[in-house]
Coordinates of C-alpha atoms and ligand atoms in Angstrom, one line a residue:
M1 CA -0.1 -0.1 -0.1
P2 CA 1.5 3.6 -0.8
S3 CA 2.5 5.3 2.2
R4 CA 0.5 8.3 2.5
K5 CA 2.3 11.6 3.4
R6 CA 1.6 13.3 6.3
R7 CA 1.4 16.5 6.7
D8 CA 3.7 18.7 9.3
P9 CA 2.1 19.4 12.3
R10 CA 0.8 23.0 13.1
L11 CA 0.7 25.3 16.6
S12 CA -3.3 24.6 15.6
D13 CA -3.5 20.7 16.2
F14 CA -1.6 21.5 19.9
F15 CA -3.9 24.4 20.8
R16 CA -7.9 24.3 19.6
T17 CA -9.2 28.0 20.5
R18 CA -11.9 30.5 19.2
V19 CA -9.7 32.5 21.4
P20 CA -8.6 36.0 20.1
A21 CA -5.7 36.8 22.3
L22 CA -4.6 33.0 21.8
R23 CA -5.4 32.7 18.1
N24 CA -2.6 36.0 18.4
L25 CA -0.2 34.4 20.1
L26 CA -0.2 30.7 17.4
Q27 CA 0.4 33.6 14.7
T28 CA 3.1 35.7 16.3
V29 CA 4.7 32.3 17.4
G30 CA 4.3 30.3 14.0
K31 CA 5.9 33.6 12.1
V32 CA 9.1 33.0 14.2
L33 CA 8.8 29.3 14.0
D34 CA 11.9 28.3 12.3
H35 CA 14.2 31.5 13.4
D36 CA 16.9 31.0 15.5
V37 CA 15.0 33.3 18.2
P38 CA 14.2 32.8 21.8
I39 CA 11.3 32.3 22.6
L40 CA 10.3 33.6 26.3
I41 CA 6.7 32.0 27.8
R42 CA 5.1 33.8 30.0
G43 CA 2.2 33.0 32.0
E44 CA 0.4 31.1 35.0
S45 CA 0.4 28.3 36.5
G46 CA -1.2 25.6 34.5
T47 CA -2.1 27.8 30.9
G48 CA 0.2 25.2 28.2
K49 CA 3.5 27.0 28.3
D50 CA 5.4 23.4 28.1
R51 CA 2.1 22.6 25.6
L52 CA 3.5 25.6 24.0
A53 CA 6.9 24.6 24.2
Q54 CA 7.1 20.9 23.3
A55 CA 4.1 22.3 21.0
I56 CA 7.1 24.9 19.1
H57 CA 9.7 21.8 18.3
A58 CA 7.3 19.6 16.9
C59 CA 6.3 22.2 14.2
S60 CA 10.0 23.4 13.4
V61 CA 12.2 22.3 11.5
R62 CA 14.4 20.8 14.5
R63 CA 11.2 18.3 14.7
E64 CA 13.7 15.7 14.4
K65 CA 16.0 17.1 16.6
P66 CA 16.2 16.1 21.0
F67 CA 13.3 18.2 22.3
V68 CA 15.2 18.7 26.4
E69 CA 13.6 20.1 28.9
I70 CA 15.3 21.6 32.3
D71 CA 13.3 22.2 34.7
C72 CA 15.2 24.8 36.5
P73 CA 13.3 24.2 40.4
S74 CA 14.0 21.1 41.0
I75 CA 18.0 20.6 40.3
P76 CA 19.9 21.2 43.7
V77 CA 21.8 24.3 42.6
E78 CA 24.9 22.5 43.3
L79 CA 24.2 20.4 40.7
F80 CA 23.1 23.2 38.4
E81 CA 26.1 24.0 36.2
S82 CA 27.5 19.6 35.9
E83 CA 23.2 19.4 34.5
I84 CA 23.0 22.3 31.8
F85 CA 26.9 22.6 30.9
G86 CA 28.6 18.8 31.6
H87 CA 31.3 17.2 33.3
E88 CA 35.1 16.6 32.2
K89 CA 36.1 13.2 34.5
G90 CA 38.2 13.2 37.6
T91 CA 36.2 17.4 37.5
F92 CA 34.9 16.6 41.0
T93 CA 34.8 13.1 43.6
D94 CA 31.5 11.6 42.0
A95 CA 33.1 12.3 38.6
H96 CA 34.1 8.9 37.1
A97 CA 33.4 9.8 33.3
R98 CA 32.8 12.6 31.3
K99 CA 29.1 13.7 31.0
L100 CA 27.5 15.6 28.4
G101 CA 25.5 18.0 29.9
K102 CA 21.6 19.1 28.8
L103 CA 22.2 21.8 26.5
E104 CA 25.4 20.0 25.0
A105 CA 21.9 16.8 24.7
A106 CA 20.2 19.2 22.6
G107 CA 22.5 19.3 19.5
E108 CA 20.8 21.3 16.7
G109 CA 18.1 20.5 18.5
T110 CA 15.8 22.8 21.1
V111 CA 16.4 23.8 25.1
Y112 CA 13.5 24.7 27.2
F113 CA 14.2 26.2 30.1
D114 CA 11.0 25.6 32.0
E115 CA 10.2 28.3 35.2
I116 CA 13.8 29.9 34.5
S117 CA 13.7 32.5 37.1
A118 CA 14.4 29.8 39.3
L119 CA 18.1 30.2 38.2
T120 CA 20.6 31.8 41.1
P121 CA 22.4 34.8 39.2
P122 CA 25.3 32.9 39.4
L123 CA 24.3 30.6 37.3
Q124 CA 22.1 32.7 34.9
A125 CA 25.0 35.3 34.4
K126 CA 26.3 31.4 32.8
L127 CA 24.2 31.1 30.6
L128 CA 24.3 34.0 29.6
R129 CA 27.5 34.3 28.5
A130 CA 26.5 30.5 26.7
L131 CA 24.2 32.6 24.7
Q132 CA 26.3 36.0 23.5
E133 CA 29.1 33.5 22.4
K134 CA 27.1 31.1 21.2
S135 CA 30.0 28.2 23.1
F136 CA 30.2 27.1 26.2
T137 CA 32.7 24.7 28.1
R138 CA 32.2 21.5 30.1
L139 CA 32.8 21.9 33.9
G140 CA 36.0 21.4 34.7
G141 CA 37.3 21.5 30.8
N142 CA 39.0 23.9 27.8
D143 CA 36.8 22.3 24.5
V144 CA 34.6 24.8 23.3
V145 CA 31.3 23.0 23.2
P146 CA 29.3 24.9 19.8
F147 CA 25.9 25.4 21.2
K148 CA 22.9 25.5 18.4
A149 CA 20.1 24.2 20.4
R150 CA 16.8 26.8 19.6
V151 CA 16.5 28.3 23.1
I152 CA 12.4 28.5 24.8
V153 CA 12.3 29.4 28.2
S154 CA 9.6 29.9 30.3
T155 CA 8.8 31.9 34.2
S156 CA 5.6 32.1 35.6
A157 CA 7.2 35.2 38.2
D158 CA 6.6 38.3 37.7
I159 CA 9.1 39.5 36.1
E160 CA 9.6 43.3 36.8
T161 CA 8.7 41.9 40.3
I162 CA 12.2 40.3 40.4
L163 CA 13.8 42.4 37.8
A164 CA 13.6 44.8 40.2
A165 CA 14.2 42.7 43.2
G166 CA 17.7 42.2 41.7
T167 CA 16.8 38.6 41.9
F168 CA 16.4 38.4 38.5
R169 CA 19.3 39.5 36.1
R170 CA 18.5 42.7 33.3
D171 CA 21.3 41.4 31.2
L172 CA 19.8 37.7 31.0
F173 CA 15.8 39.0 31.0
Y174 CA 16.5 41.1 28.0
R175 CA 19.2 39.1 26.1
I176 CA 16.1 36.4 26.3
N177 CA 12.9 38.6 26.1
V178 CA 12.9 39.5 22.2
V179 CA 9.9 37.2 20.9
T180 CA 7.4 37.2 24.4
V181 CA 4.4 35.6 24.5
T182 CA 1.9 35.7 27.4
M183 CA -0.5 32.0 27.6
P184 CA -4.2 33.8 28.8
P185 CA -5.6 32.1 32.0
L186 CA -7.8 29.4 31.6
R187 CA -10.8 32.7 32.6
E188 CA -10.3 34.5 30.2
R189 CA -11.0 31.6 27.9
A190 CA -15.0 30.9 28.7
E191 CA -15.6 29.8 25.5
D192 CA -12.7 27.4 24.8
I193 CA -14.0 25.2 28.3
P194 CA -16.5 22.7 26.5
A195 CA -14.4 21.9 23.7
L196 CA -11.1 20.5 26.4
V197 CA -14.2 19.6 28.3
A198 CA -14.7 17.4 25.1
E199 CA -11.2 16.7 24.9
F200 CA -10.6 15.9 28.9
V201 CA -13.9 13.6 29.2
G202 CA -13.3 11.7 26.2
R203 CA -15.5 10.5 22.8
R204 CA -18.2 8.5 25.3
R205 CA -19.0 10.3 28.3
K206 CA -21.0 13.8 27.9
V207 CA -21.1 16.6 30.5
D208 CA -24.8 17.9 30.9
D209 CA -25.7 21.5 29.9
E210 CA -25.8 22.1 34.2
A211 CA -22.4 21.4 34.7
M212 CA -22.1 22.0 31.4
S213 CA -22.8 25.8 33.0
L214 CA -21.1 24.8 36.4
L215 CA -17.6 24.2 34.6
T216 CA -17.8 27.5 32.2
A217 CA -18.5 29.9 35.3
H218 CA -15.5 28.6 37.4
P219 CA -12.5 30.8 37.5
W220 CA -10.0 27.6 37.2
P221 CA -7.2 29.9 39.7
G222 CA -5.1 26.7 38.0
N223 CA -5.5 27.0 34.8
V224 CA -6.1 24.2 31.8
R225 CA -4.4 21.3 34.4
E226 CA -6.2 22.4 37.1
L227 CA -9.8 21.4 34.7
R228 CA -8.5 18.3 33.4
N229 CA -7.7 16.6 36.8
V230 CA -11.3 18.4 38.1
L231 CA -12.7 16.6 34.9
E232 CA -10.8 13.5 34.9
R233 CA -11.9 12.8 38.7
G234 CA -15.6 13.7 37.5
V235 CA -15.3 10.6 35.1
L236 CA -14.0 8.5 37.7
V237 CA -16.5 9.2 40.5
S238 CA -19.4 9.2 38.3
E239 CA -21.0 7.0 35.9
G240 CA -22.5 7.7 32.3
N241 CA -22.7 10.9 31.3
L242 CA -21.2 14.1 34.3
T243 CA -24.4 16.3 36.2
A244 CA -22.8 19.2 38.3
D245 CA -22.2 16.0 41.1
A246 CA -19.8 15.0 39.6
F247 CA -17.5 18.5 40.2
P248 CA -16.4 20.1 44.1
L249 CA -17.8 23.2 43.2
Q250 CA -19.1 26.0 45.5
A251 CA -22.2 26.8 45.4
Q252 CA -21.7 30.6 45.1
E253 CA -20.2 29.7 41.9
L254 CA -23.6 27.5 41.3
V255 CA -25.7 31.0 42.0
A256 CA -22.9 33.0 39.5
A257 CA -23.4 30.3 37.2
A258 CA -27.4 30.2 37.5
A259 CA -27.6 33.6 36.7
R260 CA -25.3 33.7 33.5
G261 CA -27.4 30.6 32.4
E262 CA -31.5 32.9 33.1
W263 CA -31.7 29.6 35.2
S264 CA -35.6 29.5 36.9
L265 CA -35.8 29.4 40.6
E266 CA -36.9 25.7 40.4
R267 CA -33.8 25.5 38.9
L268 CA -31.9 26.3 41.1
E269 CA -33.3 25.8 44.4
A270 CA -33.5 21.5 42.8
A271 CA -29.5 22.4 41.5
Y272 CA -29.3 23.9 45.4
I273 CA -31.0 20.7 47.3
R274 CA -29.6 18.2 45.2
E275 CA -25.3 19.9 46.8
V276 CA -27.0 19.8 49.9
L277 CA -28.5 16.6 49.7
R278 CA -24.7 15.7 48.3
A279 CA -22.4 17.1 51.4
T280 CA -25.0 15.3 53.8
R281 CA -24.4 12.2 52.5
S282 CA -28.9 12.7 52.0
N283 CA -28.7 12.4 56.1
F284 CA -32.2 14.8 55.2
S285 CA -33.2 16.0 58.7
R286 CA -29.6 17.2 58.8
A287 CA -30.5 18.6 54.6
A288 CA -33.2 21.0 56.3
E289 CA -31.2 22.1 59.1
I290 CA -29.6 23.9 56.3
L291 CA -32.3 24.8 53.7
G292 CA -35.2 25.6 56.4
I293 CA -37.3 24.0 55.3
N294 CA -39.1 21.0 57.6
R295 CA -38.2 17.3 56.2
K296 CA -41.1 16.9 54.6
T297 CA -40.9 19.5 53.0
L298 CA -37.6 18.9 51.6
L299 CA -38.7 14.8 51.1
E300 CA -41.8 16.4 48.6
K301 CA -39.3 18.6 46.5
R302 CA -37.3 16.1 46.6
R303 CA -39.8 14.1 45.0
K304 CA -40.9 17.1 42.7
Y305 CA -37.2 17.3 41.2
G306 CA -37.1 13.6 41.0
I307 CA -33.2 14.1 43.4
E308 CA -31.3 11.1 43.5
Ligands
ADP401 N1 -5.2 23.7 25.1 C1 -4.8 22.1 25.6 N2 -5.1 21.2 25.0 C2 -5.3 20.3 26.0 N3 -4.4 20.3 27.2 C3 -3.3 20.7 27.3 C4 -3.8 22.5 26.7 N4 -3.2 23.8 27.9 C5 -3.1 23.3 29.0 N5 -3.0 21.7 28.7 C6 -2.8 20.6 29.8 O1 -2.9 21.2 30.7 C7 -1.6 20.8 31.3 C8 -0.9 22.2 32.1 O2 0.3 23.1 30.4 P1 1.3 22.7 30.9 O3 1.6 22.8 29.6 O4 2.6 21.9 31.9 O5 1.1 24.2 31.9 P2 2.5 25.5 32.4 O6 3.3 24.6 31.7 O7 1.7 26.6 32.5 O8 2.5 24.9 33.3 C9 -0.8 19.7 30.7 O9 -2.3 18.7 31.6 C10 -1.6 20.4 29.4 O10 -1.2 18.8 28.6
MG402 MG1 5.3 24.2 33.0

């Protein structure tokens, strides 16, 4: 059978969005995919910075070359230089052999510094030198190793504050602040929520309208990561389609969502009663007390609204 030529991946394969801010961002990045300039990705935690870095690599001409991620906060300071630049045999007690650093491992691919603000100022200075000279030396060595990888950097820190405080070097910032994009928080992407929800719950499960209006109204401080976790949990705790009961959301949000969705008082009442019954694990006396009605009224309303 003749093999069909697969088309090259595009950024829009990784981010399906209707939100103008994110569309513009993808367009900006798309223009510099194959340029050698560094890309700085800003944005709150969970907005998709790592995903964008991976997408950039996968869509660039470097896609067949390595993608090397350096999770800056997780590397102990004393190991950092050797991790990044490598070391020669015998440089320190445990250096039994030459070790290639991550920059060297990235070769002509892409190196991604995740949460770069975690680097200490001396390391920032060393990285800046490597960027400027387009080369570096391994620890304890003299060989000049060329630095050919594409550089992508991310941060969720408030850069202006860390620059002012002096914990992030201005010279390094100027060097990496060439093409800078900011991932929008999920609360500014409400139109994208239904599509993300569908992706995370999978094809076989659906989310009902009431649950969907709750999900679209939630402010998602943890952004797409939080949405994904909440849905994965929802899929585990419920059978069949997902209802509002599957999500641990606040009554206040329920009211806000109801107002936006133009719910009737009856519909809101039904949702509220359901929530209180869930919170009390169907302890009718306790639920009636919370709702401020007697037990008999609660049982009537429960029957009327068909609450399990
Ligand atoms: N547009 C998207 N579509 C599907 N999943 C996404 C999208 N954006 C982010 N994610 C997922 O959300 C989670 C957090 O994304 P990540 O890139 O790690 O965020 P950050 O690096 O900004 O903290 C990951 O599981 C990622 O795959
Ligand atoms: Mg990240």
